[in-house]
Short mmCIF file of C-alpha atoms in Angstrom, two decimals:
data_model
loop_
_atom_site.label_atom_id
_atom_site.label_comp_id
_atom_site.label_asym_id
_atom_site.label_seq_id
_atom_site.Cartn_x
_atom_site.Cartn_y
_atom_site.Cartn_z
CA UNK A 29 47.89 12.76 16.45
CA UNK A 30 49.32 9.96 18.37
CA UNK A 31 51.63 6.64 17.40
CA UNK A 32 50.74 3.40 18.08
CA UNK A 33 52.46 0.21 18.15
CA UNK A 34 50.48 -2.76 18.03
CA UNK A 35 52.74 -5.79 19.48
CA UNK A 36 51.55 -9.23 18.29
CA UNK A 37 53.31 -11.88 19.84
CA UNK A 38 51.87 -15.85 18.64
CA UNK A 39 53.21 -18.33 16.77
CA UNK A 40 49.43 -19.57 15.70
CA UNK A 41 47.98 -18.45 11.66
CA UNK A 42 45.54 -16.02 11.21
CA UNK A 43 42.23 -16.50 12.63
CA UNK A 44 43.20 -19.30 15.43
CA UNK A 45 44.18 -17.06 17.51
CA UNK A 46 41.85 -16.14 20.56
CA UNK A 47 43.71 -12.91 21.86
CA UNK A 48 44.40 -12.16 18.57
CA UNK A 49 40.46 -11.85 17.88
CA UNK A 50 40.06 -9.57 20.49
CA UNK A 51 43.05 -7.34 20.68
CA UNK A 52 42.03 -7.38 16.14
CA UNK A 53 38.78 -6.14 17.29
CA UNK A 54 40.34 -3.23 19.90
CA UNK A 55 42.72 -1.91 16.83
CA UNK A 56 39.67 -2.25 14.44
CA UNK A 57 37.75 0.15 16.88
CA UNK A 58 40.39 2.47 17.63
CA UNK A 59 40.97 3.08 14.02
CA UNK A 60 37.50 4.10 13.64
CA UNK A 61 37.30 6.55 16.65
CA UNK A 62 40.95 8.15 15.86
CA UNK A 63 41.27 7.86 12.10
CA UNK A 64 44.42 10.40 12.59
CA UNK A 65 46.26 8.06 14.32
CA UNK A 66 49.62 6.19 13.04
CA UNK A 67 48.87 2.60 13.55
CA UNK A 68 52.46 0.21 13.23
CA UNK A 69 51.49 -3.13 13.21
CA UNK A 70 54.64 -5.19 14.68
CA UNK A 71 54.01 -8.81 14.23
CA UNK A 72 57.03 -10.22 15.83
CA UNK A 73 56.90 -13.99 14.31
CA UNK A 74 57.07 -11.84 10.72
CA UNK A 75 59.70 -9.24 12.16
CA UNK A 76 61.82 -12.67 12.19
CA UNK A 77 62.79 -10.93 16.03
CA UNK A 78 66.39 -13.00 16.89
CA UNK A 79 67.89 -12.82 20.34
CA UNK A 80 70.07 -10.47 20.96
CA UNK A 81 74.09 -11.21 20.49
CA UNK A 82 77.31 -10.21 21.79
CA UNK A 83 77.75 -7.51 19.08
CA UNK A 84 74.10 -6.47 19.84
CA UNK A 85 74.46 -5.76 23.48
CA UNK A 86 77.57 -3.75 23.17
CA UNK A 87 75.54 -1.92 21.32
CA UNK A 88 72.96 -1.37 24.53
CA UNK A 89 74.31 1.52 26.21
CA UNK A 90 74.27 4.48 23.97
CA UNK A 91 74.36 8.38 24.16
CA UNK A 92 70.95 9.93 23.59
CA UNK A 93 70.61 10.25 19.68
CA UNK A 94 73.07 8.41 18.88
CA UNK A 95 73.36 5.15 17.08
CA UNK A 96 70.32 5.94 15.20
CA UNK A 97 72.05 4.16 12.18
CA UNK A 98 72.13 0.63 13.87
CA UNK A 99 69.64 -1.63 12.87
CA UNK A 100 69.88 -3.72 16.09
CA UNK A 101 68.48 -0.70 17.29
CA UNK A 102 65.31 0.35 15.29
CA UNK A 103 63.03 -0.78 17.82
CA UNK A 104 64.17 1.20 20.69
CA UNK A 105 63.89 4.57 18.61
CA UNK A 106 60.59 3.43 17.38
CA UNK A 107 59.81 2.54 20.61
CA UNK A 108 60.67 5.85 22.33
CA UNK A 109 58.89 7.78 19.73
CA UNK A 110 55.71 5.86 20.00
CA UNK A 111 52.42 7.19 22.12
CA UNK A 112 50.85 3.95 22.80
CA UNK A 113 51.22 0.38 23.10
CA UNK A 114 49.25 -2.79 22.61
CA UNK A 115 50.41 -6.15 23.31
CA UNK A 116 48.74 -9.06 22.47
CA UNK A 117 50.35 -12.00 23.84
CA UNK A 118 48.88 -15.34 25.46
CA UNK A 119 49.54 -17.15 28.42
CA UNK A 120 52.67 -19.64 27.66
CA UNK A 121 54.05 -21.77 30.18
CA UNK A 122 53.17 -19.16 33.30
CA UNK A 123 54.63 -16.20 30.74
CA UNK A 124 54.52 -15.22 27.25
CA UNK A 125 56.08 -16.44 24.13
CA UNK A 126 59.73 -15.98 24.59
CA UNK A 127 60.10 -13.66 21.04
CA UNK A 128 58.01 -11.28 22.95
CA UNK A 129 60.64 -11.30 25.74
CA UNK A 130 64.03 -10.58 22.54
CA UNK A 131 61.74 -7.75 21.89
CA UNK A 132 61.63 -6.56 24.78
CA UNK A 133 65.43 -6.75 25.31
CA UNK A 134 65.58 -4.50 21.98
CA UNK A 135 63.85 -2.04 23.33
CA UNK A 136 65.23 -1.84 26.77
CA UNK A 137 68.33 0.47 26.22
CA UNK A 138 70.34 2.64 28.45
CA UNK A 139 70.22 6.26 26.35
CA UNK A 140 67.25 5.85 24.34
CA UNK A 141 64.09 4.20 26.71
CA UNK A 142 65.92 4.52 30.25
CA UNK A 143 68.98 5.80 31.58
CA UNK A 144 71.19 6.17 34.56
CA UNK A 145 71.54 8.49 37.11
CA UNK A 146 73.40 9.09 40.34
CA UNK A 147 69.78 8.31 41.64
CA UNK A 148 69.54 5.00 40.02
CA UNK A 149 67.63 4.15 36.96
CA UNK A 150 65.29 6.70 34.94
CA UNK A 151 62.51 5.58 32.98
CA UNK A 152 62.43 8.22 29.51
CA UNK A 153 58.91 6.94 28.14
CA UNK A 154 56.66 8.57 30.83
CA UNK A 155 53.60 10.09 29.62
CA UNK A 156 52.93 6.83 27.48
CA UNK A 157 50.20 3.93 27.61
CA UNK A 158 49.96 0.47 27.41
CA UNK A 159 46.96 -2.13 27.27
CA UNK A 160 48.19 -5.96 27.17
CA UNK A 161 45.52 -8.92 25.95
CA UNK A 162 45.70 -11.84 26.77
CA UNK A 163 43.72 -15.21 27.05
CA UNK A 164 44.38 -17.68 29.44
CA UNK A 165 43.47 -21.37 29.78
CA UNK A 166 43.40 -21.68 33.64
CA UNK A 167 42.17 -18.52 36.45
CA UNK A 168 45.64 -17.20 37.17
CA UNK A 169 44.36 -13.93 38.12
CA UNK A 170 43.67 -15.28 41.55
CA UNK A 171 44.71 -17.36 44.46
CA UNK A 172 46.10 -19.75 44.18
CA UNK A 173 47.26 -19.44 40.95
CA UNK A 174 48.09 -15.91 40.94
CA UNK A 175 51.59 -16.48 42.35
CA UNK A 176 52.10 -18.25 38.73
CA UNK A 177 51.06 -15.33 36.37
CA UNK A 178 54.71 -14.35 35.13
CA UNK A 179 53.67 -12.84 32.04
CA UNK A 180 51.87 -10.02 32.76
CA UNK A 181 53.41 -9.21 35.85
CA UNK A 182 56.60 -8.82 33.64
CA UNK A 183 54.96 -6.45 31.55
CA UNK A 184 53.98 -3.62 33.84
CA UNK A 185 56.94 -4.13 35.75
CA UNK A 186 59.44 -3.76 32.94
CA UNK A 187 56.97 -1.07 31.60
CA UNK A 188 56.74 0.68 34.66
CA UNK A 189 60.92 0.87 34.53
CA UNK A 190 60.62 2.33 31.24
CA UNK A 191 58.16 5.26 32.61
CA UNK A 192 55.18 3.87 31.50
CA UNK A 193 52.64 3.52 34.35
CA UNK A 194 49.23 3.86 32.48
CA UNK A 195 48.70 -0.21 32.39
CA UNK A 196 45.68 -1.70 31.56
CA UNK A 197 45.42 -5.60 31.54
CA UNK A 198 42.40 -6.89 29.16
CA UNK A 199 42.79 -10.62 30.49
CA UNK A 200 39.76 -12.94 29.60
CA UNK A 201 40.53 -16.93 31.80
CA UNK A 202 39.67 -20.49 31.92
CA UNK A 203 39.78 -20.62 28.15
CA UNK A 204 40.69 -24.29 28.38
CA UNK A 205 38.48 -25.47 31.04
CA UNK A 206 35.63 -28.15 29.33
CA UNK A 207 32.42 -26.23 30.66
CA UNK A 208 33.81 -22.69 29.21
CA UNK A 209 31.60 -21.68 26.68
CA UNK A 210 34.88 -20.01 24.46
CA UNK A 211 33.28 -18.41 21.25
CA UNK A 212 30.78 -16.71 23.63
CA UNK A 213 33.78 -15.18 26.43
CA UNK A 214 35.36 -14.20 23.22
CA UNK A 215 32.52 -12.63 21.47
CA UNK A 216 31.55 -10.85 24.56
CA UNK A 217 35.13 -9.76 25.25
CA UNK A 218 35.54 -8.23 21.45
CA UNK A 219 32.46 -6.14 22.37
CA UNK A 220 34.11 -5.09 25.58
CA UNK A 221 37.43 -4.38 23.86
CA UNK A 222 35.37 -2.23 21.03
CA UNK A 223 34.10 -0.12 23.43
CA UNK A 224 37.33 0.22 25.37
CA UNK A 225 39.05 1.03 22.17
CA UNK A 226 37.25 4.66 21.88
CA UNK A 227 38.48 5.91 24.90
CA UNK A 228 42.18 4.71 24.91
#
């Protein structure tokens, strides 16, 4: 049995959401093909997610185990112990919404995700996997606009740190553009993501 975290990251209500409706569809799907899975859905906008303060990152450099008792540091435990992640996030101003980034900072600890070595930096969440959707209103996934994607560049960068190397982007573009035909690149893209879903 694996763990999953499902990491929603959008300000927008239920329904309006276009990566929402297709990273909805993926968990749908994988609940269905591994109905022995733990599914933890972590809406961040509901988790009320704050930055992180000066008492907080004191708090960011622990011994492994320990500090199991501080709540600032839930999500790094949760994070460890968790098998696989999915992120649903959209394209915001060449990144992501920024309460996906204070999550990210809570789970990024020295002693519980990564640590130090005389080597340098460890990553302690090897063996994991992530998928990332997201829906974006221009191409960004080429020249010339590639050299503005942020977001998900972040992503498997910072996941990569962490250990995690199995990265899958699920990216559907030009959402915005007037000639894109957006219920039907969304309604073929749930499809995809269903089928995706049974093998991840």
């Amino acid at each position: 049995m694996s763990k999953v975290i499902y990491i929603k990251a959008n300000a927008k209500p239920e329904g309006a959401s276009r990566t929402f409706r297709i990273s909805d569809s993926f968990v749908e799907s994988y609940r269905e093909s591994h109905p022995n899975d733990e599914i933890i859905v972590l809406d961040l906008y509901k988790e009320n997610m704050g930055f992180l303060t000066e008492e907080d990152v004191a708090l960011h450099n622990v011994k492994p185990g320990e500090g199991k008792n501080y709540p600032v540091l839930k999500y790094a435990y949760q994070f460890l112990e968790a098998d696989k992640f999915i992120i649903s996030a959209p394209f915001w101003n060449l990144s992501f919404p920024a309460i996906l980034k204070a999550y990210l900072d809570y789970v990024t600890v020295s002693g519980i995700t990564f640590k130090y070595t005389s080597q340098g930096p460890v990553g302690l969440c090897e063996g994991k996997k992530a998928i990332h959707f997201v829906t974006r209103g221009g191409a960004y996934s080429q020249e010339p606009l590639s050299d503005f994607e942020l977001g998900d560049r972040y992503l498997r960068t910072l996941l990569g740190f962490l250990g995690i190397r199995d990265f899958t982007t699920f990216a559907r573009e030009d959402m915005d553009r007037s000639d894109t035909n957006v219920e039907l690149v969304v309604s073929d893209a749930i499809k995809e993501a269903q089928e995706l879903a049974k093998n991840f």
